mmCIF file of C-alpha atoms in Angstrom:
data_model
loop_
_atom_site.group_PDB
_atom_site.id
_atom_site.type_symbol
_atom_site.label_atom_id
_atom_site.label_comp_id
_atom_site.label_asym_id
_atom_site.label_seq_id
_atom_site.Cartn_x
_atom_site.Cartn_y
_atom_site.Cartn_z
ATOM 1 C CA MET A 1 -22.549 -2.564 -8.025
ATOM 2 C CA LEU A 2 -23.330 -5.524 -5.181
ATOM 3 C CA LYS A 3 -23.894 -3.429 -2.572
ATOM 4 C CA GLY A 4 -23.100 -5.182 1.518
ATOM 5 C CA ILE A 5 -22.818 -4.059 4.598
ATOM 6 C CA ASP A 6 -20.269 -4.051 7.812
ATOM 7 C CA THR A 7 -20.499 -5.510 11.218
ATOM 8 C CA SER A 8 -19.362 -6.284 14.719
ATOM 9 C CA HIS A 9 -19.999 -6.321 17.721
ATOM 10 C CA PHE A 10 -21.678 -2.914 18.069
ATOM 11 C CA SER A 11 -23.952 -4.183 15.303
ATOM 12 C CA ASN A 12 -28.106 -5.493 16.766
ATOM 13 C CA PHE A 13 -29.778 -7.968 15.012
ATOM 14 C CA ASN A 14 -30.519 -11.646 15.237
ATOM 15 C CA LEU A 15 -30.441 -13.703 12.449
ATOM 16 C CA GLN A 16 -34.772 -13.783 11.095
ATOM 17 C CA GLN A 17 -34.167 -9.473 10.970
ATOM 18 C CA LEU A 18 -30.494 -9.764 9.164
ATOM 19 C CA THR A 19 -32.275 -12.614 6.442
ATOM 20 C CA ASN A 20 -35.338 -9.842 6.610
ATOM 21 C CA MET A 21 -32.849 -6.748 5.362
ATOM 22 C CA VAL A 22 -31.048 -9.563 2.722
ATOM 23 C CA LYS A 23 -33.572 -9.267 -0.096
ATOM 24 C CA PRO A 24 -35.747 -6.167 0.179
ATOM 25 C CA ASN A 25 -31.764 -4.075 -0.047
ATOM 26 C CA LYS A 26 -30.801 -7.193 -2.781
ATOM 27 C CA LEU A 27 -27.127 -8.032 0.241
ATOM 28 C CA TYR A 28 -25.061 -10.373 -1.060
ATOM 29 C CA PHE A 29 -22.039 -9.701 1.287
ATOM 30 C CA ASN A 30 -20.877 -9.050 5.587
ATOM 31 C CA PHE A 31 -17.962 -8.266 6.348
ATOM 32 C CA ILE A 32 -17.528 -9.110 10.269
ATOM 33 C CA LYS A 33 -14.657 -7.520 12.176
ATOM 34 C CA ALA A 34 -12.917 -10.627 14.120
ATOM 35 C CA SER A 35 -10.001 -8.824 15.658
ATOM 36 C CA GLU A 36 -7.994 -5.893 16.722
ATOM 37 C CA GLY A 37 -4.949 -5.165 17.251
ATOM 38 C CA ALA A 38 -2.200 -8.205 19.121
ATOM 39 C CA THR A 39 -5.185 -8.981 22.202
ATOM 40 C CA ILE A 40 -8.985 -8.288 20.998
ATOM 41 C CA GLN A 41 -11.501 -10.610 19.299
ATOM 42 C CA ASP A 42 -14.731 -9.794 18.782
ATOM 43 C CA ALA A 43 -17.056 -11.728 20.766
ATOM 44 C CA LYS A 44 -19.508 -12.141 18.828
ATOM 45 C CA PHE A 45 -17.380 -12.101 15.005
ATOM 46 C CA ILE A 46 -19.219 -15.873 14.881
ATOM 47 C CA ASP A 47 -22.313 -15.310 16.000
ATOM 48 C CA ILE A 48 -22.558 -12.611 13.534
ATOM 49 C CA TRP A 49 -21.053 -14.634 11.101
ATOM 50 C CA GLN A 50 -22.988 -18.020 11.520
ATOM 51 C CA MET A 51 -26.453 -15.691 11.246
ATOM 52 C CA SER A 52 -25.177 -13.562 8.045
ATOM 53 C CA ARG A 53 -24.225 -17.964 6.229
ATOM 54 C CA SER A 54 -27.812 -18.628 7.374
ATOM 55 C CA ALA A 55 -29.339 -15.276 6.292
ATOM 56 C CA GLY A 56 -27.535 -16.338 2.175
ATOM 57 C CA LEU A 57 -24.342 -13.974 2.284
ATOM 58 C CA ILE A 58 -21.264 -14.200 1.546
ATOM 59 C CA CYS A 59 -19.115 -13.360 4.207
ATOM 60 C CA GLY A 60 -15.916 -11.680 5.167
ATOM 61 C CA ALA A 61 -13.763 -11.037 8.068
ATOM 62 C CA TYR A 62 -11.932 -7.384 8.944
ATOM 63 C CA HIS A 63 -8.706 -6.337 11.295
ATOM 64 C CA PHE A 64 -8.516 -2.656 13.001
ATOM 65 C CA PHE A 65 -4.651 -2.151 12.398
ATOM 66 C CA ARG A 66 -3.391 -0.311 15.354
ATOM 67 C CA PRO A 67 -0.393 0.673 14.485
ATOM 68 C CA LEU A 68 1.105 0.615 18.158
ATOM 69 C CA SER A 69 0.668 -3.073 18.477
ATOM 70 C CA ASP A 70 3.413 -5.546 17.195
ATOM 71 C CA ALA A 71 2.133 -6.885 14.007
ATOM 72 C CA SER A 72 3.063 -9.551 14.011
ATOM 73 C CA ALA A 73 1.024 -10.160 17.753
ATOM 74 C CA GLN A 74 -1.742 -8.376 15.134
ATOM 75 C CA ALA A 75 -1.513 -11.540 11.977
ATOM 76 C CA THR A 76 -1.430 -14.218 15.149
ATOM 77 C CA ASN A 77 -4.563 -12.269 16.016
ATOM 78 C CA PHE A 78 -6.481 -12.572 12.950
ATOM 79 C CA ILE A 79 -5.679 -15.829 11.591
ATOM 80 C CA THR A 80 -6.785 -17.871 15.173
ATOM 81 C CA GLN A 81 -9.938 -15.502 15.167
ATOM 82 C CA TYR A 82 -10.660 -16.152 11.314
ATOM 83 C CA LYS A 83 -9.510 -20.304 12.266
ATOM 84 C CA LYS A 84 -12.736 -20.606 14.780
ATOM 85 C CA VAL A 85 -15.394 -20.156 11.229
ATOM 86 C CA SER A 86 -15.925 -21.847 8.266
ATOM 87 C CA ARG A 87 -13.964 -20.523 4.590
ATOM 88 C CA ALA A 88 -15.088 -22.015 1.874
ATOM 89 C CA GLY A 89 -16.216 -20.020 -0.206
ATOM 90 C CA VAL A 90 -15.986 -16.539 1.653
ATOM 91 C CA LEU A 91 -14.007 -13.121 0.116
ATOM 92 C CA PRO A 92 -11.043 -12.254 1.152
ATOM 93 C CA PRO A 93 -9.255 -10.651 4.473
ATOM 94 C CA VAL A 94 -9.463 -7.233 5.066
ATOM 95 C CA ILE A 95 -7.284 -4.803 6.949
ATOM 96 C CA ASP A 96 -8.845 -1.533 8.005
ATOM 97 C CA ILE A 97 -6.163 1.273 7.713
ATOM 98 C CA GLU A 98 -7.610 4.628 9.028
ATOM 99 C CA TRP A 99 -7.388 7.013 12.094
ATOM 100 C CA ALA A 100 -6.415 4.684 15.423
ATOM 101 C CA PRO A 101 -7.911 7.452 18.141
ATOM 102 C CA VAL A 102 -7.405 6.637 21.781
ATOM 103 C CA LYS A 103 -8.114 8.456 25.375
ATOM 104 C CA VAL A 104 -4.898 9.677 27.029
ATOM 105 C CA ASN A 105 -5.339 11.684 30.116
ATOM 106 C CA GLY A 106 -8.912 12.916 28.655
ATOM 107 C CA SER A 107 -7.572 13.593 25.579
ATOM 108 C CA ILE A 108 -8.095 12.127 22.227
ATOM 109 C CA GLN A 109 -4.708 11.167 20.931
ATOM 110 C CA GLU A 110 -3.684 10.156 17.918
ATOM 111 C CA GLN A 111 -1.793 6.170 17.756
ATOM 112 C CA TRP A 112 -0.871 6.425 14.236
ATOM 113 C CA LYS A 113 0.749 10.214 15.399
ATOM 114 C CA GLN A 114 2.924 8.281 18.059
ATOM 115 C CA LEU A 115 4.955 6.542 15.277
ATOM 116 C CA LEU A 116 8.101 7.560 13.380
ATOM 117 C CA PRO A 117 6.817 8.095 9.831
ATOM 118 C CA ASN A 118 9.883 5.141 8.030
ATOM 119 C CA GLU A 119 7.922 2.689 11.212
ATOM 120 C CA ARG A 120 4.533 3.264 9.777
ATOM 121 C CA ILE A 121 4.687 1.127 6.651
ATOM 122 C CA PRO A 122 6.974 -1.315 7.099
ATOM 123 C CA LYS A 123 4.728 -2.622 10.357
ATOM 124 C CA ILE A 124 2.036 -2.462 7.865
ATOM 125 C CA LYS A 125 3.820 -4.690 4.518
ATOM 126 C CA MET A 126 4.465 -7.035 7.758
ATOM 127 C CA PHE A 127 1.063 -7.489 8.262
ATOM 128 C CA LEU A 128 0.223 -8.559 5.305
ATOM 129 C CA SER A 129 1.730 -10.452 4.399
ATOM 130 C CA ALA A 130 1.098 -13.048 6.669
ATOM 131 C CA LEU A 131 -2.242 -13.037 5.583
ATOM 132 C CA GLU A 132 -1.285 -14.080 2.163
ATOM 133 C CA THR A 133 0.734 -16.422 3.499
ATOM 134 C CA GLU A 134 -1.604 -18.139 5.464
ATOM 135 C CA PHE A 135 -4.367 -17.771 3.064
ATOM 136 C CA LYS A 136 -2.639 -17.867 -0.234
ATOM 137 C CA ILE A 137 -5.171 -14.429 -1.515
ATOM 138 C CA LYS A 138 -4.359 -11.231 -0.874
ATOM 139 C CA PRO A 139 -5.278 -9.507 1.274
ATOM 140 C CA ILE A 140 -7.918 -6.769 0.743
ATOM 141 C CA ILE A 141 -7.359 -2.517 1.955
ATOM 142 C CA TYR A 142 -9.704 -0.237 3.797
ATOM 143 C CA THR A 143 -8.619 3.094 4.359
ATOM 144 C CA ALA A 144 -9.814 6.664 3.378
ATOM 145 C CA LYS A 145 -8.393 8.526 1.227
ATOM 146 C CA GLY A 146 -7.444 11.147 4.042
ATOM 147 C CA PHE A 147 -5.957 8.926 6.233
ATOM 148 C CA TRP A 148 -3.670 7.594 3.392
ATOM 149 C CA LYS A 149 -2.244 11.919 1.969
ATOM 150 C CA GLU A 150 -2.048 12.031 5.515
ATOM 151 C CA PHE A 151 0.297 9.403 7.039
ATOM 152 C CA ILE A 152 0.931 7.435 3.976
ATOM 153 C CA THR A 153 1.899 9.181 1.149
ATOM 154 C CA ASP A 154 5.190 10.572 1.949
ATOM 155 C CA GLN A 155 6.650 8.026 3.035
ATOM 156 C CA SER A 156 5.665 5.587 0.652
ATOM 157 C CA SER A 157 8.371 4.284 -2.270
ATOM 158 C CA SER A 158 7.820 3.191 -6.040
ATOM 159 C CA ALA A 159 8.298 0.098 -4.794
ATOM 160 C CA THR A 160 5.978 0.176 -1.729
ATOM 161 C CA ASN A 161 3.260 1.559 -4.130
ATOM 162 C CA ALA A 162 3.310 -1.334 -6.374
ATOM 163 C CA PHE A 163 3.729 -3.581 -3.020
ATOM 164 C CA PHE A 164 -0.180 -2.654 -2.269
ATOM 165 C CA ALA A 165 -1.051 -2.313 -5.909
ATOM 166 C CA GLU A 166 -1.317 -5.608 -6.073
ATOM 167 C CA HIS A 167 -4.240 -5.134 -3.367
ATOM 168 C CA ALA A 168 -7.485 -4.904 -3.724
ATOM 169 C CA LEU A 169 -8.614 -1.092 -2.328
ATOM 170 C CA TRP A 170 -11.945 -0.846 -0.099
ATOM 171 C CA LEU A 171 -11.981 3.446 -0.031
ATOM 172 C CA VAL A 172 -14.309 4.758 2.926
ATOM 173 C CA ASP A 173 -17.261 6.827 1.023
ATOM 174 C CA SER A 174 -18.212 8.565 4.555
ATOM 175 C CA LYS A 175 -20.832 10.698 2.789
ATOM 176 C CA THR A 176 -22.215 6.940 0.914
ATOM 177 C CA ASN A 177 -22.416 8.212 -3.108
ATOM 178 C CA GLY A 178 -20.528 5.229 -3.319
ATOM 179 C CA LYS A 179 -18.716 7.581 -5.760
ATOM 180 C CA VAL A 180 -14.831 7.122 -5.310
ATOM 181 C CA PRO A 181 -13.090 10.184 -3.817
ATOM 182 C CA THR A 182 -11.041 12.098 -6.545
#
């Protein structure tokens, strides 16, 4: 198993600290948050990308998918941001599809619950297809088993399952035990 990290503007390190983490921890890659929704671009994306490459890591970029934002605009947002870095010898792009809570009038609301069930899968498929068309590679799907069961499985058909099966799957392991959940 190859080990790596995922980082974003929330990550706080410099090149020396990152370089010092790579060898002792046997790190090989860093997936870096590029964008979120239709308009947010991670402010540290380019800097973290450059530091990661300098530290000897293979890089990949991910997009946090917001279900209530237009999928086409989200794809454009990610593509625009991702084109700002050298993509030679990198990992496939990733779509982060998981719970998307937001605070509304003092309470937390899940955005996926605000979409009709039959609207969820077409939005995800549109985003994946736009990235594949642009980069000529199938993006990786990052998700949690519990999320997928709650919001996707019941609306999925055999054709949809076949479409998703064409993409590599990166499952959240919140218990960090290194095992695929069953």
